[in-house]
mmCIF file of N, CA and C in Angstrom:
data_model
loop_
_atom_site.group_PDB
_atom_site.id
_atom_site.type_symbol
_atom_site.label_atom_id
_atom_site.label_comp_id
_atom_site.label_asym_id
_atom_site.label_seq_id
_atom_site.Cartn_x
_atom_site.Cartn_y
_atom_site.Cartn_z
ATOM 1 N N UNK A 159 4.223 6.056 -9.797
ATOM 2 C CA UNK A 159 3.194 7.084 -9.763
ATOM 3 C C UNK A 159 1.877 6.555 -10.325
ATOM 4 N N UNK A 160 1.947 5.762 -11.392
ATOM 5 C CA UNK A 160 0.715 5.222 -11.969
ATOM 6 C C UNK A 160 0.011 4.300 -10.983
ATOM 7 N N UNK A 161 0.794 3.521 -10.241
ATOM 8 C CA UNK A 161 0.231 2.613 -9.236
ATOM 9 C C UNK A 161 -0.531 3.409 -8.175
ATOM 10 N N UNK A 162 0.062 4.482 -7.701
ATOM 11 C CA UNK A 162 -0.571 5.311 -6.668
ATOM 12 C C UNK A 162 -1.819 5.981 -7.225
ATOM 13 N N UNK A 163 -1.734 6.532 -8.431
ATOM 14 C CA UNK A 163 -2.896 7.199 -9.017
ATOM 15 C C UNK A 163 -4.036 6.224 -9.254
ATOM 16 N N UNK A 164 -3.711 4.997 -9.680
ATOM 17 C CA UNK A 164 -4.755 4.008 -9.919
ATOM 18 C C UNK A 164 -5.477 3.671 -8.606
ATOM 19 N N UNK A 165 -4.717 3.510 -7.525
ATOM 20 C CA UNK A 165 -5.333 3.214 -6.233
ATOM 21 C C UNK A 165 -6.137 4.400 -5.713
ATOM 22 N N UNK A 166 -5.673 5.600 -5.973
ATOM 23 C CA UNK A 166 -6.413 6.779 -5.506
ATOM 24 C C UNK A 166 -7.726 6.932 -6.256
ATOM 25 N N UNK A 167 -7.742 6.556 -7.531
ATOM 26 C CA UNK A 167 -8.976 6.653 -8.304
ATOM 27 C C UNK A 167 -9.992 5.612 -7.848
ATOM 28 N N UNK A 168 -9.520 4.483 -7.302
ATOM 29 C CA UNK A 168 -10.413 3.453 -6.822
ATOM 30 C C UNK A 168 -11.073 3.818 -5.495
ATOM 31 N N UNK A 169 -10.433 4.708 -4.728
ATOM 32 C CA UNK A 169 -10.983 5.120 -3.435
ATOM 33 C C UNK A 169 -12.259 5.921 -3.655
ATOM 34 N N UNK A 170 -13.279 5.732 -2.819
ATOM 35 C CA UNK A 170 -14.500 6.532 -2.953
ATOM 36 C C UNK A 170 -14.225 7.987 -2.607
ATOM 37 N N UNK A 171 -14.890 8.864 -3.296
ATOM 38 C CA UNK A 171 -14.695 10.296 -3.069
ATOM 39 C C UNK A 171 -15.293 10.701 -1.738
ATOM 40 N N UNK A 172 -14.591 11.573 -1.033
ATOM 41 C CA UNK A 172 -15.097 12.102 0.233
ATOM 42 C C UNK A 172 -15.732 13.448 -0.045
ATOM 43 N N UNK A 173 -16.991 13.570 0.245
ATOM 44 C CA UNK A 173 -17.661 14.834 -0.002
ATOM 45 C C UNK A 173 -17.590 15.682 1.243
ATOM 46 N N UNK A 174 -17.542 16.969 1.034
ATOM 47 C CA UNK A 174 -17.532 17.871 2.179
ATOM 48 C C UNK A 174 -18.944 17.984 2.722
ATOM 49 N N UNK A 175 -19.095 18.263 4.031
ATOM 50 C CA UNK A 175 -20.410 18.245 4.650
ATOM 51 C C UNK A 175 -21.395 19.237 4.062
ATOM 52 N N UNK A 176 -20.979 20.372 3.574
ATOM 53 C CA UNK A 176 -21.895 21.388 3.083
ATOM 54 C C UNK A 176 -22.092 21.370 1.591
ATOM 55 N N UNK A 177 -21.733 20.289 0.906
ATOM 56 C CA UNK A 177 -21.803 20.296 -0.547
ATOM 57 C C UNK A 177 -23.018 19.554 -1.085
ATOM 58 N N UNK A 178 -24.104 19.453 -0.332
ATOM 59 C CA UNK A 178 -25.286 18.738 -0.789
ATOM 60 C C UNK A 178 -26.214 19.700 -1.512
ATOM 61 N N UNK A 179 -26.371 19.505 -2.829
ATOM 62 C CA UNK A 179 -27.301 20.312 -3.598
ATOM 63 C C UNK A 179 -27.912 19.428 -4.669
ATOM 64 N N UNK A 180 -29.213 19.509 -4.868
ATOM 65 C CA UNK A 180 -29.869 18.698 -5.878
ATOM 66 C C UNK A 180 -30.183 17.309 -5.358
ATOM 67 N N UNK A 181 -30.481 16.418 -6.298
ATOM 68 C CA UNK A 181 -30.866 15.062 -5.912
ATOM 69 C C UNK A 181 -29.639 14.210 -5.608
ATOM 70 N N UNK A 182 -29.909 13.028 -5.073
ATOM 71 C CA UNK A 182 -28.819 12.118 -4.728
ATOM 72 C C UNK A 182 -28.106 11.622 -5.974
ATOM 73 N N UNK A 183 -28.843 11.438 -7.096
ATOM 74 C CA UNK A 183 -28.216 10.989 -8.339
ATOM 75 C C UNK A 183 -27.225 12.028 -8.854
ATOM 76 N N UNK A 184 -27.597 13.289 -8.827
ATOM 77 C CA UNK A 184 -26.704 14.345 -9.295
ATOM 78 C C UNK A 184 -25.452 14.409 -8.433
ATOM 79 N N UNK A 185 -25.615 14.267 -7.121
ATOM 80 C CA UNK A 185 -24.461 14.274 -6.220
ATOM 81 C C UNK A 185 -23.530 13.109 -6.527
ATOM 82 N N UNK A 186 -24.111 11.928 -6.767
ATOM 83 C CA UNK A 186 -23.315 10.732 -7.038
ATOM 84 C C UNK A 186 -22.492 10.908 -8.303
ATOM 85 N N UNK A 187 -23.129 11.338 -9.397
ATOM 86 C CA UNK A 187 -22.407 11.482 -10.645
ATOM 87 C C UNK A 187 -21.468 12.678 -10.623
ATOM 88 N N UNK A 188 -21.805 13.702 -9.860
ATOM 89 C CA UNK A 188 -20.917 14.853 -9.718
ATOM 90 C C UNK A 188 -19.624 14.471 -9.019
ATOM 91 N N UNK A 189 -19.715 13.593 -8.019
ATOM 92 C CA UNK A 189 -18.525 13.125 -7.320
ATOM 93 C C UNK A 189 -17.634 12.303 -8.240
ATOM 94 N N UNK A 190 -18.254 11.511 -9.110
ATOM 95 C CA UNK A 190 -17.465 10.675 -10.018
ATOM 96 C C UNK A 190 -16.697 11.523 -11.023
ATOM 97 N N UNK A 191 -17.289 12.609 -11.498
ATOM 98 C CA UNK A 191 -16.639 13.460 -12.501
ATOM 99 C C UNK A 191 -15.446 14.212 -11.921
ATOM 100 N N UNK A 192 -15.573 14.745 -10.712
ATOM 101 C CA UNK A 192 -14.519 15.578 -10.145
ATOM 102 C C UNK A 192 -13.478 14.812 -9.358
ATOM 103 N N UNK A 193 -13.675 13.528 -9.155
ATOM 104 C CA UNK A 193 -12.816 12.737 -8.286
ATOM 105 C C UNK A 193 -11.394 12.620 -8.823
ATOM 106 N N UNK A 194 -11.223 12.330 -10.095
ATOM 107 C CA UNK A 194 -9.896 12.106 -10.664
ATOM 108 C C UNK A 194 -9.056 13.376 -10.595
ATOM 109 N N UNK A 195 -9.642 14.505 -10.951
ATOM 110 C CA UNK A 195 -8.898 15.767 -10.925
ATOM 111 C C UNK A 195 -8.520 16.151 -9.499
ATOM 112 N N UNK A 196 -9.439 15.966 -8.572
ATOM 113 C CA UNK A 196 -9.181 16.333 -7.177
ATOM 114 C C UNK A 196 -8.098 15.453 -6.559
ATOM 115 N N UNK A 197 -8.142 14.147 -6.822
ATOM 116 C CA UNK A 197 -7.133 13.247 -6.254
ATOM 117 C C UNK A 197 -5.756 13.534 -6.836
ATOM 118 N N UNK A 198 -5.695 13.839 -8.121
ATOM 119 C CA UNK A 198 -4.418 14.182 -8.738
ATOM 120 C C UNK A 198 -3.869 15.468 -8.138
ATOM 121 N N UNK A 199 -4.763 16.439 -7.877
ATOM 122 C CA UNK A 199 -4.353 17.699 -7.259
ATOM 123 C C UNK A 199 -3.813 17.455 -5.848
ATOM 124 N N UNK A 200 -4.473 16.591 -5.085
ATOM 125 C CA UNK A 200 -4.023 16.297 -3.728
ATOM 126 C C UNK A 200 -2.684 15.568 -3.734
ATOM 127 N N UNK A 201 -2.501 14.635 -4.664
ATOM 128 C CA UNK A 201 -1.235 13.912 -4.759
ATOM 129 C C UNK A 201 -0.104 14.858 -5.121
ATOM 130 N N UNK A 202 -0.340 15.747 -6.070
ATOM 131 C CA UNK A 202 0.690 16.722 -6.452
ATOM 132 C C UNK A 202 1.040 17.653 -5.294
ATOM 133 N N UNK A 203 0.031 18.065 -4.530
ATOM 134 C CA UNK A 203 0.276 18.940 -3.380
ATOM 135 C C UNK A 203 1.096 18.217 -2.318
ATOM 136 N N UNK A 204 0.799 16.951 -2.108
ATOM 137 C CA UNK A 204 1.546 16.166 -1.119
ATOM 138 C C UNK A 204 2.997 15.980 -1.556
ATOM 139 N N UNK A 205 3.212 15.662 -2.814
ATOM 140 C CA UNK A 205 4.573 15.439 -3.309
ATOM 141 C C UNK A 205 5.390 16.726 -3.384
ATOM 142 N N UNK A 206 4.719 17.854 -3.574
ATOM 143 C CA UNK A 206 5.427 19.133 -3.658
ATOM 144 C C UNK A 206 5.852 19.647 -2.289
ATOM 145 N N UNK A 207 5.214 19.176 -1.230
ATOM 146 C CA UNK A 207 5.533 19.628 0.122
ATOM 147 C C UNK A 207 6.818 18.959 0.606
ATOM 148 N N UNK A 208 7.713 19.737 1.164
ATOM 149 C CA UNK A 208 8.998 19.205 1.628
ATOM 150 C C UNK A 208 9.000 18.867 3.119
ATOM 151 N N UNK A 209 7.869 18.982 3.768
ATOM 152 C CA UNK A 209 7.774 18.684 5.195
ATOM 153 C C UNK A 209 7.954 17.189 5.444
ATOM 154 N N UNK A 210 8.602 16.855 6.556
ATOM 155 C CA UNK A 210 8.805 15.448 6.895
ATOM 156 C C UNK A 210 7.890 14.999 8.036
ATOM 157 N N UNK A 211 7.026 15.878 8.503
ATOM 158 C CA UNK A 211 6.125 15.500 9.601
ATOM 159 C C UNK A 211 4.878 14.811 9.037
ATOM 160 N N UNK A 212 4.192 14.103 9.913
ATOM 161 C CA UNK A 212 2.983 13.379 9.512
ATOM 162 C C UNK A 212 1.765 14.302 9.410
ATOM 163 N N UNK A 213 1.897 15.547 9.833
ATOM 164 C CA UNK A 213 0.775 16.475 9.810
ATOM 165 C C UNK A 213 0.322 16.810 8.395
ATOM 166 N N UNK A 214 1.220 16.693 7.429
ATOM 167 C CA UNK A 214 0.866 17.006 6.043
ATOM 168 C C UNK A 214 -0.224 16.070 5.531
ATOM 169 N N UNK A 215 -0.274 14.845 6.047
ATOM 170 C CA UNK A 215 -1.289 13.895 5.591
ATOM 171 C C UNK A 215 -2.703 14.337 5.946
ATOM 172 N N UNK A 216 -2.839 15.116 7.013
ATOM 173 C CA UNK A 216 -4.173 15.583 7.405
ATOM 174 C C UNK A 216 -4.734 16.590 6.408
ATOM 175 N N UNK A 217 -3.864 17.257 5.677
ATOM 176 C CA UNK A 217 -4.339 18.238 4.707
ATOM 177 C C UNK A 217 -4.694 17.606 3.368
ATOM 178 N N UNK A 218 -4.307 16.356 3.146
ATOM 179 C CA UNK A 218 -4.635 15.645 1.907
ATOM 180 C C UNK A 218 -5.299 14.312 2.269
ATOM 181 N N UNK A 219 -6.614 14.317 2.483
ATOM 182 C CA UNK A 219 -7.303 13.124 2.998
ATOM 183 C C UNK A 219 -7.228 11.916 2.074
ATOM 184 N N UNK A 220 -7.206 12.122 0.764
ATOM 185 C CA UNK A 220 -7.143 10.982 -0.150
ATOM 186 C C UNK A 220 -5.825 10.255 -0.009
ATOM 187 N N UNK A 221 -4.730 10.997 0.093
ATOM 188 C CA UNK A 221 -3.407 10.391 0.260
ATOM 189 C C UNK A 221 -3.329 9.724 1.631
ATOM 190 N N UNK A 222 -3.921 10.335 2.633
ATOM 191 C CA UNK A 222 -3.931 9.763 3.984
ATOM 192 C C UNK A 222 -4.657 8.420 4.003
ATOM 193 N N UNK A 223 -5.830 8.364 3.374
ATOM 194 C CA UNK A 223 -6.594 7.112 3.331
ATOM 195 C C UNK A 223 -5.831 6.027 2.576
ATOM 196 N N UNK A 224 -5.198 6.401 1.471
ATOM 197 C CA UNK A 224 -4.420 5.433 0.698
ATOM 198 C C UNK A 224 -3.210 4.958 1.487
ATOM 199 N N UNK A 225 -2.566 5.851 2.204
ATOM 200 C CA UNK A 225 -1.416 5.495 3.027
ATOM 201 C C UNK A 225 -1.814 4.504 4.114
ATOM 202 N N UNK A 226 -2.940 4.752 4.763
ATOM 203 C CA UNK A 226 -3.422 3.829 5.793
ATOM 204 C C UNK A 226 -3.780 2.470 5.197
ATOM 205 N N UNK A 227 -4.383 2.484 4.021
ATOM 206 C CA UNK A 227 -4.792 1.236 3.390
ATOM 207 C C UNK A 227 -3.582 0.393 2.980
ATOM 208 N N UNK A 228 -2.567 1.015 2.387
ATOM 209 C CA UNK A 228 -1.432 0.268 1.857
ATOM 210 C C UNK A 228 -0.329 0.008 2.879
ATOM 211 N N UNK A 229 -0.229 0.801 3.923
ATOM 212 C CA UNK A 229 0.872 0.662 4.878
ATOM 213 C C UNK A 229 0.487 0.008 6.196
ATOM 214 N N UNK A 230 -0.744 -0.444 6.320
ATOM 215 C CA UNK A 230 -1.165 -1.095 7.548
ATOM 216 C C UNK A 230 -0.815 -2.577 7.471
ATOM 217 N N UNK A 231 0.025 -3.046 8.377
ATOM 218 C CA UNK A 231 0.384 -4.472 8.336
ATOM 219 C C UNK A 231 -0.748 -5.348 8.879
ATOM 220 N N UNK A 232 -0.818 -6.540 8.368
ATOM 221 C CA UNK A 232 -1.790 -7.488 8.884
ATOM 222 C C UNK A 232 -1.241 -8.102 10.165
ATOM 223 N N UNK A 233 -2.040 -8.253 11.197
ATOM 224 C CA UNK A 233 -1.531 -8.765 12.469
ATOM 225 C C UNK A 233 -1.017 -10.201 12.378
ATOM 226 N N UNK A 234 -1.686 -11.047 11.670
ATOM 227 C CA UNK A 234 -1.229 -12.426 11.507
ATOM 228 C C UNK A 234 -1.740 -12.918 10.166
ATOM 229 N N UNK A 235 -0.837 -13.275 9.310
ATOM 230 C CA UNK A 235 -1.257 -13.761 8.008
ATOM 231 C C UNK A 235 -0.549 -15.069 7.706
ATOM 232 N N UNK A 236 -1.122 -15.824 6.811
ATOM 233 C CA UNK A 236 -0.539 -17.111 6.441
ATOM 234 C C UNK A 236 0.825 -16.922 5.793
ATOM 235 N N UNK A 237 0.986 -15.857 5.010
ATOM 236 C CA UNK A 237 2.261 -15.617 4.348
ATOM 237 C C UNK A 237 3.367 -15.341 5.363
ATOM 238 N N UNK A 238 3.049 -14.582 6.392
ATOM 239 C CA UNK A 238 4.023 -14.284 7.439
ATOM 240 C C UNK A 238 4.396 -15.549 8.208
ATOM 241 N N UNK A 239 3.405 -16.342 8.549
ATOM 242 C CA UNK A 239 3.665 -17.602 9.259
ATOM 243 C C UNK A 239 4.514 -18.537 8.417
ATOM 244 N N UNK A 240 4.231 -18.590 7.112
ATOM 245 C CA UNK A 240 4.991 -19.432 6.200
ATOM 246 C C UNK A 240 6.445 -18.968 6.116
ATOM 247 N N UNK A 241 6.654 -17.662 6.093
ATOM 248 C CA UNK A 241 8.001 -17.102 6.032
ATOM 249 C C UNK A 241 8.810 -17.504 7.268
ATOM 250 N N UNK A 242 8.242 -17.336 8.453
ATOM 251 C CA UNK A 242 8.966 -17.676 9.676
ATOM 252 C C UNK A 242 9.194 -19.185 9.803
ATOM 253 N N UNK A 243 8.250 -19.983 9.346
ATOM 254 C CA UNK A 243 8.418 -21.432 9.382
ATOM 255 C C UNK A 243 9.567 -21.864 8.474
ATOM 256 N N UNK A 244 9.599 -21.320 7.259
ATOM 257 C CA UNK A 244 10.676 -21.637 6.319
ATOM 258 C C UNK A 244 12.009 -21.142 6.847
ATOM 259 N N UNK A 245 12.028 -19.960 7.432
ATOM 260 C CA UNK A 245 13.266 -19.423 7.999
ATOM 261 C C UNK A 245 13.771 -20.313 9.121
ATOM 262 N N UNK A 246 12.858 -20.868 9.920
ATOM 263 C CA UNK A 246 13.246 -21.782 10.997
ATOM 264 C C UNK A 246 13.869 -23.055 10.470
ATOM 265 N N UNK A 247 13.386 -23.534 9.327
ATOM 266 C CA UNK A 247 13.966 -24.736 8.727
ATOM 267 C C UNK A 247 15.353 -24.463 8.155
ATOM 268 N N UNK A 248 15.545 -23.282 7.571
ATOM 269 C CA UNK A 248 16.848 -22.945 6.974
ATOM 270 C C UNK A 248 17.874 -22.670 8.063
ATOM 271 N N UNK A 249 17.500 -21.905 9.061
ATOM 272 C CA UNK A 249 18.442 -21.507 10.107
ATOM 273 C C UNK A 249 18.383 -22.522 11.247
ATOM 274 N N UNK A 250 18.933 -23.689 11.008
ATOM 275 C CA UNK A 250 18.931 -24.761 12.003
ATOM 276 C C UNK A 250 20.259 -24.780 12.760
ATOM 277 N N UNK A 251 20.399 -25.726 13.671
ATOM 278 C CA UNK A 251 21.626 -25.828 14.477
ATOM 279 C C UNK A 251 22.846 -26.124 13.603
ATOM 280 N N UNK A 252 22.653 -26.878 12.531
ATOM 281 C CA UNK A 252 23.773 -27.208 11.651
ATOM 282 C C UNK A 252 24.212 -26.017 10.800
ATOM 283 N N UNK A 253 23.353 -25.043 10.678
ATOM 284 C CA UNK A 253 23.679 -23.853 9.875
ATOM 285 C C UNK A 253 23.806 -22.620 10.768
ATOM 286 N N UNK A 254 24.325 -22.772 11.923
ATOM 287 C CA UNK A 254 24.449 -21.686 12.890
ATOM 288 C C UNK A 254 25.385 -20.576 12.469
ATOM 289 N N UNK A 255 26.344 -20.869 11.614
ATOM 290 C CA UNK A 255 27.308 -19.849 11.182
ATOM 291 C C UNK A 255 26.916 -19.205 9.855
ATOM 292 N N UNK A 256 25.709 -19.422 9.429
ATOM 293 C CA UNK A 256 25.217 -18.879 8.162
ATOM 294 C C UNK A 256 25.130 -17.350 8.262
ATOM 295 N N UNK A 257 25.731 -16.652 7.283
ATOM 296 C CA UNK A 257 25.693 -15.194 7.272
ATOM 297 C C UNK A 257 24.303 -14.672 6.926
ATOM 298 N N UNK A 258 24.059 -13.425 7.263
ATOM 299 C CA UNK A 258 22.723 -12.865 7.053
ATOM 300 C C UNK A 258 22.364 -12.760 5.573
ATOM 301 N N UNK A 259 23.320 -12.383 4.754
ATOM 302 C CA UNK A 259 23.046 -12.246 3.319
ATOM 303 C C UNK A 259 22.781 -13.622 2.696
ATOM 304 N N UNK A 260 23.590 -14.609 3.061
ATOM 305 C CA UNK A 260 23.398 -15.963 2.551
ATOM 306 C C UNK A 260 22.058 -16.540 3.035
ATOM 307 N N UNK A 261 21.719 -16.280 4.290
ATOM 308 C CA UNK A 261 20.436 -16.728 4.851
ATOM 309 C C UNK A 261 19.274 -16.108 4.087
ATOM 310 N N UNK A 262 19.372 -14.802 3.824
ATOM 311 C CA UNK A 262 18.312 -14.103 3.101
ATOM 312 C C UNK A 262 18.170 -14.658 1.684
ATOM 313 N N UNK A 263 19.295 -14.910 1.009
ATOM 314 C CA UNK A 263 19.241 -15.456 -0.347
ATOM 315 C C UNK A 263 18.620 -16.849 -0.361
ATOM 316 N N UNK A 264 18.989 -17.692 0.579
ATOM 317 C CA UNK A 264 18.422 -19.035 0.645
ATOM 318 C C UNK A 264 16.926 -18.993 0.940
ATOM 319 N N UNK A 265 16.520 -18.077 1.792
ATOM 320 C CA UNK A 265 15.107 -17.930 2.119
ATOM 321 C C UNK A 265 14.311 -17.480 0.897
ATOM 322 N N UNK A 266 14.845 -16.509 0.174
ATOM 323 C CA UNK A 266 14.157 -16.029 -1.029
ATOM 324 C C UNK A 266 14.082 -17.125 -2.087
ATOM 325 N N UNK A 267 15.172 -17.871 -2.272
ATOM 326 C CA UNK A 267 15.158 -18.963 -3.242
ATOM 327 C C UNK A 267 14.140 -20.038 -2.864
ATOM 328 N N UNK A 268 14.093 -20.375 -1.595
ATOM 329 C CA UNK A 268 13.181 -21.415 -1.129
ATOM 330 C C UNK A 268 11.724 -20.990 -1.295
ATOM 331 N N UNK A 269 11.402 -19.751 -0.944
ATOM 332 C CA UNK A 269 10.014 -19.285 -1.015
ATOM 333 C C UNK A 269 9.558 -19.011 -2.446
ATOM 334 N N UNK A 270 10.482 -18.715 -3.342
ATOM 335 C CA UNK A 270 10.121 -18.377 -4.717
ATOM 336 C C UNK A 270 10.475 -19.478 -5.712
ATOM 337 N N UNK A 271 10.591 -20.714 -5.257
ATOM 338 C CA UNK A 271 11.001 -21.795 -6.149
ATOM 339 C C UNK A 271 9.945 -22.091 -7.233
ATOM 340 N N UNK A 272 8.707 -21.709 -7.003
ATOM 341 C CA UNK A 272 7.673 -21.915 -8.031
ATOM 342 C C UNK A 272 7.849 -20.984 -9.231
ATOM 343 N N UNK A 273 8.615 -19.922 -9.071
ATOM 344 C CA UNK A 273 8.770 -18.929 -10.137
ATOM 345 C C UNK A 273 10.006 -19.158 -11.008
ATOM 346 N N UNK A 274 10.897 -20.105 -10.642
ATOM 347 C CA UNK A 274 12.039 -20.288 -11.488
ATOM 348 C C UNK A 274 11.858 -21.358 -12.455
#
């Protein structure tokens, strides 16, 4: 929950179209003050809803924007290419009978060898 709240606080506040009053400085600082409370309210409303459809995201724009930001896969990344290259080296013709769990463990060990 803290991870999600921290990311939601980093997102810029979305102002409603009819909420322009006063100078631009007042609007800017007003958005900063109310942003944390509003995002927390939207997150609580989203978590309290038991609906399983994607339509609920349209009613909570901050959660929707965060969901799009964190759940959008990159089309081609170096990490993905590295993973498939390493997997190709592990799953060779000599290791054709390697089980899926053993293959996954060997892949994780090989890719994370800098951390042990």
